[in-house]
Amino acid sequence: MEVISLSIDDETLDKIEEIQENSSFNGRSELIRKAIENLHQEASDREELEGRLNAVIIARHSHSKEQKIAEISHEFDEILTTQLHSKLSNDKCLEVFHTDGSADEVIEFYNRLEGSKDTESVNILPQN
């Protein structure tokens, strides 16, 4: 097994330790390997989506990042049918997007949100 060096900020390290405390992972390496495995499986599942795709995309972000999320969503106006914005506690917001368009466009929108440093979590729920 190859050993790699990984830089992690304090907040992420706290999350890793919290997960370890509440689960059965024997160490950080095992937890990170499982997280990568899960991300890989999710990406593989998305690659299988094709044709016209109706999906719900949910994104959580800090209130201060609302404008950045709006900028991304406006680039995909042609596939967005509905957007719901909710304010959560602790300066957090939740965006629920209903999309309808080509699978490539919907996945591109999801990837832009997921890859943005302005989102805390992003999930996609294909509806067809």
CSV table of N, CA, C and O in Angstrom, one decimal:
chain,number,residue,atom,x,y,z
A,1,MET,N,0.9,-1.2,0.0
A,1,MET,CA,0.0,0.0,0.0
A,1,MET,C,0.9,1.2,0.0
A,1,MET,O,1.8,1.3,0.8
A,2,GLU,N,0.6,2.2,-0.8
A,2,GLU,CA,1.3,3.4,-0.9
A,2,GLU,C,0.9,4.4,0.1
A,2,GLU,O,-0.3,4.5,0.5
A,3,VAL,N,1.9,5.1,0.7
A,3,VAL,CA,1.6,6.1,1.7
A,3,VAL,C,1.7,7.5,1.0
A,3,VAL,O,2.7,7.7,0.3
A,4,ILE,N,0.7,8.3,1.3
A,4,ILE,CA,0.7,9.7,0.7
A,4,ILE,C,0.6,10.7,1.8
A,4,ILE,O,0.2,10.4,2.9
A,5,SER,N,1.1,11.9,1.5
A,5,SER,CA,1.0,13.0,2.5
A,5,SER,C,-0.3,13.8,2.1
A,5,SER,O,-0.6,14.0,0.9
A,6,LEU,N,-1.1,14.2,3.1
A,6,LEU,CA,-2.3,14.8,2.9
A,6,LEU,C,-2.4,16.0,3.9
A,6,LEU,O,-2.3,15.8,5.1
A,7,SER,N,-2.7,17.2,3.4
A,7,SER,CA,-2.9,18.4,4.2
A,7,SER,C,-4.4,18.5,4.5
A,7,SER,O,-5.2,18.5,3.6
A,8,ILE,N,-4.8,18.7,5.8
A,8,ILE,CA,-6.2,18.8,6.2
A,8,ILE,C,-6.3,19.9,7.2
A,8,ILE,O,-5.5,20.0,8.1
A,9,ASP,N,-7.3,20.8,6.9
A,9,ASP,CA,-7.5,21.9,7.9
A,9,ASP,C,-8.1,21.4,9.2
A,9,ASP,O,-8.5,20.3,9.3
A,10,ASP,N,-8.0,22.3,10.2
A,10,ASP,CA,-8.4,21.9,11.5
A,10,ASP,C,-9.9,21.5,11.6
A,10,ASP,O,-10.3,20.5,12.2
A,11,GLU,N,-10.8,22.2,10.8
A,11,GLU,CA,-12.2,21.9,10.8
A,11,GLU,C,-12.5,20.5,10.2
A,11,GLU,O,-13.3,19.7,10.8
A,12,THR,N,-11.8,20.2,9.1
A,12,THR,CA,-11.9,18.9,8.5
A,12,THR,C,-11.4,17.8,9.4
A,12,THR,O,-12.0,16.7,9.6
A,13,LEU,N,-10.3,18.0,10.1
A,13,LEU,CA,-9.7,17.1,11.0
A,13,LEU,C,-10.7,16.8,12.2
A,13,LEU,O,-10.9,15.7,12.6
A,14,ASP,N,-11.3,17.9,12.7
A,14,ASP,CA,-12.4,17.7,13.7
A,14,ASP,C,-13.5,16.8,13.2
A,14,ASP,O,-14.0,16.0,14.0
A,15,LYS,N,-13.9,17.0,12.0
A,15,LYS,CA,-15.0,16.1,11.4
A,15,LYS,C,-14.5,14.7,11.3
A,15,LYS,O,-15.3,13.8,11.6
A,16,ILE,N,-13.3,14.5,10.9
A,16,ILE,CA,-12.8,13.1,10.8
A,16,ILE,C,-12.8,12.4,12.2
A,16,ILE,O,-13.2,11.3,12.4
A,17,GLU,N,-12.3,13.2,13.2
A,17,GLU,CA,-12.3,12.6,14.6
A,17,GLU,C,-13.7,12.4,15.1
A,17,GLU,O,-13.9,11.4,15.8
A,18,GLU,N,-14.6,13.2,14.8
A,18,GLU,CA,-16.0,13.0,15.2
A,18,GLU,C,-16.6,11.8,14.6
A,18,GLU,O,-17.3,11.0,15.2
A,19,ILE,N,-16.3,11.6,13.3
A,19,ILE,CA,-16.8,10.4,12.6
A,19,ILE,C,-16.2,9.1,13.2
A,19,ILE,O,-16.9,8.2,13.5
A,20,GLN,N,-14.9,9.2,13.5
A,20,GLN,CA,-14.2,8.1,14.1
A,20,GLN,C,-14.9,7.7,15.5
A,20,GLN,O,-15.0,6.5,15.8
A,21,GLU,N,-15.2,8.7,16.3
A,21,GLU,CA,-15.8,8.5,17.6
A,21,GLU,C,-17.1,7.8,17.5
A,21,GLU,O,-17.5,7.1,18.4
A,22,ASN,N,-17.9,8.1,16.5
A,22,ASN,CA,-19.2,7.7,16.3
A,22,ASN,C,-19.4,6.5,15.4
A,22,ASN,O,-20.5,6.1,15.0
A,23,SER,N,-18.3,5.9,15.0
A,23,SER,CA,-18.4,4.7,14.0
A,23,SER,C,-17.3,3.7,14.4
A,23,SER,O,-16.7,3.8,15.4
A,24,SER,N,-17.2,2.8,13.5
A,24,SER,CA,-16.3,1.6,13.8
A,24,SER,C,-15.0,1.7,13.0
A,24,SER,O,-14.3,0.7,12.9
A,25,PHE,N,-14.6,2.8,12.5
A,25,PHE,CA,-13.4,2.9,11.7
A,25,PHE,C,-12.2,2.8,12.7
A,25,PHE,O,-12.2,3.5,13.7
A,26,ASN,N,-11.2,2.0,12.3
A,26,ASN,CA,-10.1,1.8,13.2
A,26,ASN,C,-9.0,2.9,13.1
A,26,ASN,O,-8.2,3.0,14.0
A,27,GLY,N,-9.1,3.7,12.1
A,27,GLY,CA,-8.1,4.8,12.0
A,27,GLY,C,-8.5,5.8,10.9
A,27,GLY,O,-9.5,5.5,10.1
A,28,ARG,N,-7.8,6.9,10.8
A,28,ARG,CA,-8.0,7.9,9.8
A,28,ARG,C,-7.9,7.3,8.4
A,28,ARG,O,-8.7,7.7,7.5
A,29,SER,N,-6.9,6.5,8.2
A,29,SER,CA,-6.6,6.0,6.9
A,29,SER,C,-7.8,5.2,6.4
A,29,SER,O,-8.3,5.3,5.2
A,30,GLU,N,-8.3,4.3,7.2
A,30,GLU,CA,-9.5,3.5,6.9
A,30,GLU,C,-10.7,4.4,6.6
A,30,GLU,O,-11.4,4.1,5.6
A,31,LEU,N,-10.9,5.4,7.4
A,31,LEU,CA,-12.0,6.3,7.2
A,31,LEU,C,-11.9,7.0,5.8
A,31,LEU,O,-12.9,7.1,5.0
A,32,ILE,N,-10.7,7.5,5.5
A,32,ILE,CA,-10.5,8.3,4.3
A,32,ILE,C,-10.6,7.3,3.1
A,32,ILE,O,-11.2,7.7,2.0
A,33,ARG,N,-10.1,6.1,3.2
A,33,ARG,CA,-10.3,5.1,2.1
A,33,ARG,C,-11.7,4.9,1.8
A,33,ARG,O,-12.2,4.8,0.7
A,34,LYS,N,-12.5,4.7,2.9
A,34,LYS,CA,-14.0,4.5,2.7
A,34,LYS,C,-14.7,5.7,2.1
A,34,LYS,O,-15.5,5.5,1.2
A,35,ALA,N,-14.3,6.9,2.5
A,35,ALA,CA,-14.9,8.1,1.9
A,35,ALA,C,-14.6,8.2,0.4
A,35,ALA,O,-15.5,8.5,-0.4
A,36,ILE,N,-13.3,7.9,0.0
A,36,ILE,CA,-13.0,7.9,-1.4
A,36,ILE,C,-13.7,6.8,-2.2
A,36,ILE,O,-14.2,7.1,-3.3
A,37,GLU,N,-13.9,5.6,-1.6
A,37,GLU,CA,-14.6,4.6,-2.2
A,37,GLU,C,-16.1,5.0,-2.4
A,37,GLU,O,-16.6,4.8,-3.5
A,38,ASN,N,-16.7,5.6,-1.4
A,38,ASN,CA,-18.1,6.1,-1.6
A,38,ASN,C,-18.2,7.2,-2.6
A,38,ASN,O,-19.1,7.2,-3.4
A,39,LEU,N,-17.3,8.1,-2.7
A,39,LEU,CA,-17.3,9.2,-3.7
A,39,LEU,C,-17.1,8.6,-5.1
A,39,LEU,O,-17.8,9.0,-6.0
A,40,HIS,N,-16.2,7.6,-5.2
A,40,HIS,CA,-16.0,7.0,-6.5
A,40,HIS,C,-17.3,6.3,-7.0
A,40,HIS,O,-17.7,6.3,-8.1
A,41,GLN,N,-18.0,5.6,-6.0
A,41,GLN,CA,-19.2,4.9,-6.4
A,41,GLN,C,-20.3,5.9,-6.8
A,41,GLN,O,-21.0,5.7,-7.8
A,42,GLU,N,-20.4,7.0,-6.1
A,42,GLU,CA,-21.4,8.0,-6.5
A,42,GLU,C,-21.1,8.6,-7.9
A,42,GLU,O,-22.0,8.8,-8.7
A,43,ALA,N,-19.8,8.8,-8.2
A,43,ALA,CA,-19.4,9.4,-9.5
A,43,ALA,C,-19.7,8.3,-10.6
A,43,ALA,O,-20.2,8.7,-11.6
A,44,SER,N,-19.5,7.1,-10.3
A,44,SER,CA,-19.8,6.0,-11.3
A,44,SER,C,-21.3,5.9,-11.5
A,44,SER,O,-21.7,5.8,-12.7
A,45,ASP,N,-22.1,6.1,-10.5
A,45,ASP,CA,-23.5,6.0,-10.6
A,45,ASP,C,-24.0,7.2,-11.5
A,45,ASP,O,-24.9,7.0,-12.3
A,46,ARG,N,-23.4,8.4,-11.3
A,46,ARG,CA,-23.8,9.6,-12.1
A,46,ARG,C,-23.4,9.4,-13.6
A,46,ARG,O,-24.1,9.8,-14.4
A,47,GLU,N,-22.3,8.7,-13.8
A,47,GLU,CA,-21.8,8.5,-15.2
A,47,GLU,C,-22.8,7.7,-16.0
A,47,GLU,O,-22.9,7.8,-17.2
A,48,GLU,N,-23.6,6.8,-15.3
A,48,GLU,CA,-24.6,6.0,-16.0
A,48,GLU,C,-25.9,6.7,-16.4
A,48,GLU,O,-26.7,6.2,-17.1
A,49,LEU,N,-26.0,7.9,-15.8
A,49,LEU,CA,-27.2,8.7,-16.2
A,49,LEU,C,-27.1,9.3,-17.6
A,49,LEU,O,-26.1,9.8,-17.9
A,50,GLU,N,-28.1,9.1,-18.4
A,50,GLU,CA,-28.1,9.6,-19.7
A,50,GLU,C,-29.5,10.0,-20.2
A,50,GLU,O,-30.5,9.7,-19.5
A,51,GLY,N,-29.5,10.7,-21.3
A,51,GLY,CA,-30.8,11.1,-21.9
A,51,GLY,C,-31.3,12.3,-21.1
A,51,GLY,O,-30.6,13.1,-20.6
A,52,ARG,N,-32.6,12.4,-21.1
A,52,ARG,CA,-33.3,13.5,-20.3
A,52,ARG,C,-33.3,13.1,-18.9
A,52,ARG,O,-33.7,12.0,-18.5
A,53,LEU,N,-33.0,14.1,-18.0
A,53,LEU,CA,-32.9,13.8,-16.6
A,53,LEU,C,-33.7,14.8,-15.8
A,53,LEU,O,-33.5,16.0,-15.9
A,54,ASN,N,-34.6,14.3,-15.0
A,54,ASN,CA,-35.3,15.1,-14.0
A,54,ASN,C,-34.7,14.8,-12.7
A,54,ASN,O,-34.7,13.6,-12.3
A,55,ALA,N,-34.2,15.8,-12.0
A,55,ALA,CA,-33.5,15.5,-10.7
A,55,ALA,C,-33.7,16.6,-9.7
A,55,ALA,O,-34.0,17.8,-10.1
A,56,VAL,N,-33.6,16.3,-8.4
A,56,VAL,CA,-33.6,17.3,-7.4
A,56,VAL,C,-32.1,17.4,-6.9
A,56,VAL,O,-31.5,16.4,-6.6
A,57,ILE,N,-31.6,18.6,-6.8
A,57,ILE,CA,-30.3,18.8,-6.2
A,57,ILE,C,-30.4,19.7,-5.0
A,57,ILE,O,-31.1,20.7,-5.0
A,58,ILE,N,-29.8,19.3,-3.9
A,58,ILE,CA,-29.9,20.0,-2.6
A,58,ILE,C,-28.5,20.4,-2.3
A,58,ILE,O,-27.6,19.6,-2.3
A,59,ALA,N,-28.4,21.7,-1.9
A,59,ALA,CA,-27.1,22.3,-1.6
A,59,ALA,C,-27.2,23.1,-0.3
A,59,ALA,O,-28.1,23.8,-0.1
A,60,ARG,N,-26.3,22.8,0.6
A,60,ARG,CA,-26.2,23.6,1.9
A,60,ARG,C,-25.0,24.5,1.8
A,60,ARG,O,-23.9,24.1,1.4
A,61,HIS,N,-25.2,25.7,2.3
A,61,HIS,CA,-24.0,26.7,2.2
A,61,HIS,C,-24.2,27.7,3.3
A,61,HIS,O,-25.3,27.9,3.9
A,62,SER,N,-23.2,28.4,3.6
A,62,SER,CA,-23.3,29.5,4.6
A,62,SER,C,-24.0,30.7,3.9
A,62,SER,O,-24.0,30.9,2.7
A,63,HIS,N,-24.7,31.5,4.7
A,63,HIS,CA,-25.5,32.6,4.2
A,63,HIS,C,-24.6,33.6,3.5
A,63,HIS,O,-25.0,34.1,2.5
A,64,SER,N,-23.4,33.7,3.9
A,64,SER,CA,-22.5,34.7,3.2
A,64,SER,C,-22.1,34.2,1.8
A,64,SER,O,-21.6,35.1,1.0
A,65,LYS,N,-22.4,33.0,1.5
A,65,LYS,CA,-22.0,32.5,0.1
A,65,LYS,C,-23.2,32.4,-0.8
A,65,LYS,O,-23.2,31.9,-1.9
A,66,GLU,N,-24.4,33.0,-0.4
A,66,GLU,CA,-25.6,33.0,-1.2
A,66,GLU,C,-25.4,33.5,-2.6
A,66,GLU,O,-25.9,32.9,-3.5
A,67,GLN,N,-24.7,34.6,-2.7
A,67,GLN,CA,-24.5,35.2,-4.0
A,67,GLN,C,-23.7,34.3,-4.9
A,67,GLN,O,-24.0,34.2,-6.1
A,68,LYS,N,-22.7,33.7,-4.4
A,68,LYS,CA,-21.9,32.7,-5.2
A,68,LYS,C,-22.7,31.6,-5.8
A,68,LYS,O,-22.6,31.2,-6.9
A,69,ILE,N,-23.6,31.1,-4.9
A,69,ILE,CA,-24.5,30.0,-5.3
A,69,ILE,C,-25.5,30.5,-6.4
A,69,ILE,O,-25.7,29.8,-7.4
A,70,ALA,N,-26.0,31.7,-6.2
A,70,ALA,CA,-26.9,32.2,-7.2
A,70,ALA,C,-26.2,32.4,-8.6
A,70,ALA,O,-26.8,32.2,-9.6
A,71,GLU,N,-24.9,32.8,-8.5
A,71,GLU,CA,-24.2,33.0,-9.8
A,71,GLU,C,-24.0,31.6,-10.5
A,71,GLU,O,-24.2,31.6,-11.8
A,72,ILE,N,-23.8,30.6,-9.8
A,72,ILE,CA,-23.7,29.3,-10.4
A,72,ILE,C,-25.0,28.9,-11.0
A,72,ILE,O,-25.1,28.4,-12.1
A,73,SER,N,-26.1,29.0,-10.2
A,73,SER,CA,-27.4,28.6,-10.6
A,73,SER,C,-27.9,29.3,-11.9
A,73,SER,O,-28.5,28.7,-12.7
A,74,HIS,N,-27.6,30.6,-12.0
A,74,HIS,CA,-28.0,31.4,-13.1
A,74,HIS,C,-27.4,30.9,-14.4
A,74,HIS,O,-27.9,31.1,-15.5
A,75,GLU,N,-26.2,30.3,-14.3
A,75,GLU,CA,-25.6,29.7,-15.5
A,75,GLU,C,-26.4,28.5,-16.1
A,75,GLU,O,-26.2,28.1,-17.2
A,76,PHE,N,-27.3,28.0,-15.2
A,76,PHE,CA,-28.0,26.8,-15.6
A,76,PHE,C,-29.5,27.1,-15.6
A,76,PHE,O,-30.3,26.1,-15.5
A,77,ASP,N,-29.9,28.3,-15.9
A,77,ASP,CA,-31.3,28.7,-15.9
A,77,ASP,C,-32.2,27.8,-16.9
A,77,ASP,O,-33.3,27.5,-16.6
A,78,GLU,N,-31.6,27.3,-18.0
A,78,GLU,CA,-32.3,26.6,-18.9
A,78,GLU,C,-32.8,25.2,-18.4
A,78,GLU,O,-33.7,24.6,-18.9
A,79,ILE,N,-32.1,24.7,-17.4
A,79,ILE,CA,-32.5,23.4,-16.8
A,79,ILE,C,-33.2,23.5,-15.5
A,79,ILE,O,-33.7,22.5,-15.0
A,80,LEU,N,-33.2,24.7,-14.9
A,80,LEU,CA,-33.8,24.8,-13.6
A,80,LEU,C,-35.3,25.1,-13.7
A,80,LEU,O,-35.7,26.1,-14.4
A,81,THR,N,-36.2,24.3,-13.1
A,81,THR,CA,-37.6,24.6,-13.2
A,81,THR,C,-38.1,25.2,-11.9
A,81,THR,O,-39.1,26.0,-11.9
A,82,THR,N,-37.5,24.9,-10.8
A,82,THR,CA,-37.9,25.4,-9.5
A,82,THR,C,-36.6,25.5,-8.6
A,82,THR,O,-35.8,24.7,-8.6
A,83,GLN,N,-36.6,26.6,-7.8
A,83,GLN,CA,-35.6,26.8,-6.8
A,83,GLN,C,-36.2,27.2,-5.5
A,83,GLN,O,-37.0,28.2,-5.5
A,84,LEU,N,-35.9,26.6,-4.4
A,84,LEU,CA,-36.4,26.9,-3.1
A,84,LEU,C,-35.2,27.2,-2.2
A,84,LEU,O,-34.3,26.4,-2.1
A,85,HIS,N,-35.3,28.4,-1.6
A,85,HIS,CA,-34.2,28.8,-0.7
A,85,HIS,C,-34.8,28.9,0.7
A,85,HIS,O,-35.8,29.4,1.0
A,86,SER,N,-34.1,28.2,1.7
A,86,SER,CA,-34.5,28.2,3.1
A,86,SER,C,-33.3,28.6,4.0
A,86,SER,O,-32.2,28.2,3.8
A,87,LYS,N,-33.7,29.4,4.9
A,87,LYS,CA,-32.7,29.8,5.9
A,87,LYS,C,-32.7,28.8,7.1
A,87,LYS,O,-33.8,28.5,7.6
A,88,LEU,N,-31.6,28.2,7.4
A,88,LEU,CA,-31.5,27.3,8.5
A,88,LEU,C,-30.9,28.0,9.7
A,88,LEU,O,-30.6,29.2,9.6
A,89,SER,N,-30.7,27.3,10.8
A,89,SER,CA,-30.0,28.0,11.9
A,89,SER,C,-28.5,28.1,11.7
A,89,SER,O,-28.0,27.5,10.8
A,90,ASN,N,-27.9,28.8,12.6
A,90,ASN,CA,-26.4,29.0,12.5
A,90,ASN,C,-25.9,29.5,11.2
A,90,ASN,O,-24.9,29.1,10.7
A,91,ASP,N,-26.6,30.5,10.6
A,91,ASP,CA,-26.1,31.2,9.4
A,91,ASP,C,-25.9,30.3,8.2
A,91,ASP,O,-25.1,30.4,7.4
A,92,LYS,N,-26.8,29.2,8.2
A,92,LYS,CA,-26.7,28.3,7.1
A,92,LYS,C,-28.0,28.4,6.2
A,92,LYS,O,-29.0,28.8,6.7
A,93,CYS,N,-27.8,28.1,5.0
A,93,CYS,CA,-28.9,28.1,4.0
A,93,CYS,C,-29.0,26.8,3.3
A,93,CYS,O,-28.0,26.1,3.1
A,94,LEU,N,-30.2,26.5,2.8
A,94,LEU,CA,-30.4,25.3,2.0
A,94,LEU,C,-31.1,25.7,0.7
A,94,LEU,O,-32.1,26.4,0.7
A,95,GLU,N,-30.5,25.2,-0.4
A,95,GLU,CA,-31.1,25.4,-1.7
A,95,GLU,C,-31.6,24.1,-2.2
A,95,GLU,O,-30.9,23.1,-2.2
A,96,VAL,N,-32.9,24.1,-2.7
A,96,VAL,CA,-33.4,22.9,-3.3
A,96,VAL,C,-33.7,23.3,-4.8
A,96,VAL,O,-34.5,24.2,-5.0
A,97,PHE,N,-33.1,22.6,-5.7
A,97,PHE,CA,-33.2,22.9,-7.1
A,97,PHE,C,-33.9,21.7,-7.8
A,97,PHE,O,-33.5,20.6,-7.6
A,98,HIS,N,-35.0,22.0,-8.5
A,98,HIS,CA,-35.6,21.0,-9.4
A,98,HIS,C,-35.0,21.2,-10.8
A,98,HIS,O,-35.1,22.4,-11.3
A,99,THR,N,-34.5,20.2,-11.4
A,99,THR,CA,-33.9,20.3,-12.7
A,99,THR,C,-34.6,19.4,-13.7
A,99,THR,O,-35.1,18.4,-13.3
A,100,ASP,N,-34.6,19.8,-14.9
A,100,ASP,CA,-35.1,19.0,-16.0
A,100,ASP,C,-34.4,19.4,-17.3
A,100,ASP,O,-34.4,20.5,-17.8
A,101,GLY,N,-33.6,18.5,-17.8
A,101,GLY,CA,-32.8,18.7,-19.0
A,101,GLY,C,-31.9,17.5,-19.3
A,101,GLY,O,-32.2,16.4,-18.8
A,102,SER,N,-31.0,17.7,-20.2
A,102,SER,CA,-30.1,16.6,-20.5
A,102,SER,C,-29.3,16.2,-19.3
A,102,SER,O,-28.9,17.0,-18.5
A,103,ALA,N,-29.0,14.9,-19.2
A,103,ALA,CA,-28.3,14.4,-18.1
A,103,ALA,C,-26.9,15.1,-18.0
A,103,ALA,O,-26.5,15.4,-16.9
A,104,ASP,N,-26.3,15.3,-19.1
A,104,ASP,CA,-25.0,16.0,-19.1
A,104,ASP,C,-25.1,17.4,-18.5
A,104,ASP,O,-24.2,17.7,-17.7
A,105,GLU,N,-26.1,18.2,-18.8
A,105,GLU,CA,-26.3,19.5,-18.2
A,105,GLU,C,-26.6,19.4,-16.7
A,105,GLU,O,-26.0,20.2,-15.9
A,106,VAL,N,-27.5,18.5,-16.3
A,106,VAL,CA,-27.8,18.4,-14.9
A,106,VAL,C,-26.6,18.0,-14.1
A,106,VAL,O,-26.4,18.5,-13.0
A,107,ILE,N,-25.9,17.0,-14.6
A,107,ILE,CA,-24.7,16.6,-13.9
A,107,ILE,C,-23.6,17.7,-13.9
A,107,ILE,O,-22.9,17.8,-12.8
A,108,GLU,N,-23.5,18.4,-14.9
A,108,GLU,CA,-22.6,19.6,-14.9
A,108,GLU,C,-22.9,20.6,-13.8
A,108,GLU,O,-22.1,21.1,-13.1
A,109,PHE,N,-24.2,20.9,-13.7
A,109,PHE,CA,-24.7,21.8,-12.6
A,109,PHE,C,-24.3,21.2,-11.3
A,109,PHE,O,-23.8,21.9,-10.4
A,110,TYR,N,-24.7,19.9,-11.1
A,110,TYR,CA,-24.3,19.3,-9.8
A,110,TYR,C,-22.8,19.3,-9.5
A,110,TYR,O,-22.4,19.7,-8.4
A,111,ASN,N,-22.0,19.0,-10.5
A,111,ASN,CA,-20.6,19.0,-10.3
A,111,ASN,C,-20.0,20.4,-10.0
A,111,ASN,O,-19.1,20.6,-9.2
A,112,ARG,N,-20.6,21.5,-10.6
A,112,ARG,CA,-20.2,22.8,-10.3
A,112,ARG,C,-20.5,23.2,-8.9
A,112,ARG,O,-19.7,23.8,-8.2
A,113,LEU,N,-21.7,22.8,-8.4
A,113,LEU,CA,-22.0,23.1,-7.0
A,113,LEU,C,-21.2,22.2,-6.0
A,113,LEU,O,-20.6,22.7,-5.1
A,114,GLU,N,-21.0,21.0,-6.3
A,114,GLU,CA,-20.3,20.1,-5.5
A,114,GLU,C,-18.8,20.5,-5.4
A,114,GLU,O,-18.2,20.4,-4.4
A,115,GLY,N,-18.3,20.9,-6.5
A,115,GLY,CA,-16.8,21.3,-6.6
A,115,GLY,C,-16.6,22.7,-6.1
A,115,GLY,O,-15.4,23.1,-6.0
A,116,SER,N,-17.6,23.5,-5.8
A,116,SER,CA,-17.4,24.9,-5.3
A,116,SER,C,-17.0,24.9,-3.9
A,116,SER,O,-17.5,24.2,-3.0
A,117,LYS,N,-16.1,25.8,-3.6
A,117,LYS,CA,-15.7,26.0,-2.2
A,117,LYS,C,-16.7,26.7,-1.4
A,117,LYS,O,-16.6,26.8,-0.2
A,118,ASP,N,-17.8,27.1,-2.1
A,118,ASP,CA,-18.8,27.9,-1.4
A,118,ASP,C,-20.0,27.0,-0.9
A,118,ASP,O,-20.9,27.5,-0.2
A,119,THR,N,-20.0,25.7,-1.2
A,119,THR,CA,-21.0,24.8,-0.7
A,119,THR,C,-20.4,23.9,0.4
A,119,THR,O,-19.2,23.6,0.3
A,120,GLU,N,-21.2,23.5,1.3
A,120,GLU,CA,-20.8,22.6,2.4
A,120,GLU,C,-21.2,21.2,2.1
A,120,GLU,O,-20.5,20.3,2.5
A,121,SER,N,-22.3,21.0,1.4
A,121,SER,CA,-22.7,19.7,1.0
A,121,SER,C,-23.7,19.8,-0.2
A,121,SER,O,-24.4,20.8,-0.3
A,122,VAL,N,-23.6,18.8,-1.1
A,122,VAL,CA,-24.5,18.8,-2.2
A,122,VAL,C,-24.9,17.4,-2.5
A,122,VAL,O,-24.1,16.5,-2.4
A,123,ASN,N,-26.2,17.2,-2.7
A,123,ASN,CA,-26.7,15.8,-3.0
A,123,ASN,C,-27.6,15.9,-4.3
A,123,ASN,O,-28.2,17.0,-4.5
A,124,ILE,N,-27.6,14.9,-5.0
A,124,ILE,CA,-28.5,14.8,-6.2
A,124,ILE,C,-29.4,13.6,-6.1
A,124,ILE,O,-29.0,12.5,-5.6
A,125,LEU,N,-30.7,13.8,-6.4
A,125,LEU,CA,-31.7,12.7,-6.3
A,125,LEU,C,-32.3,12.6,-7.7
A,125,LEU,O,-33.3,13.3,-8.0
A,126,PRO,N,-31.8,11.7,-8.5
A,126,PRO,CA,-32.5,11.5,-9.8
A,126,PRO,C,-33.9,11.1,-9.6
A,126,PRO,O,-34.2,10.2,-8.8
A,127,GLN,N,-34.8,11.6,-10.5
A,127,GLN,CA,-36.3,11.3,-10.3
A,127,GLN,C,-36.8,10.3,-11.4
A,127,GLN,O,-37.9,10.0,-11.4
A,128,ASN,N,-35.9,10.0,-12.4
A,128,ASN,CA,-36.4,9.0,-13.4
A,128,ASN,C,-35.4,8.0,-13.7
A,128,ASN,O,-34.3,7.9,-13.1
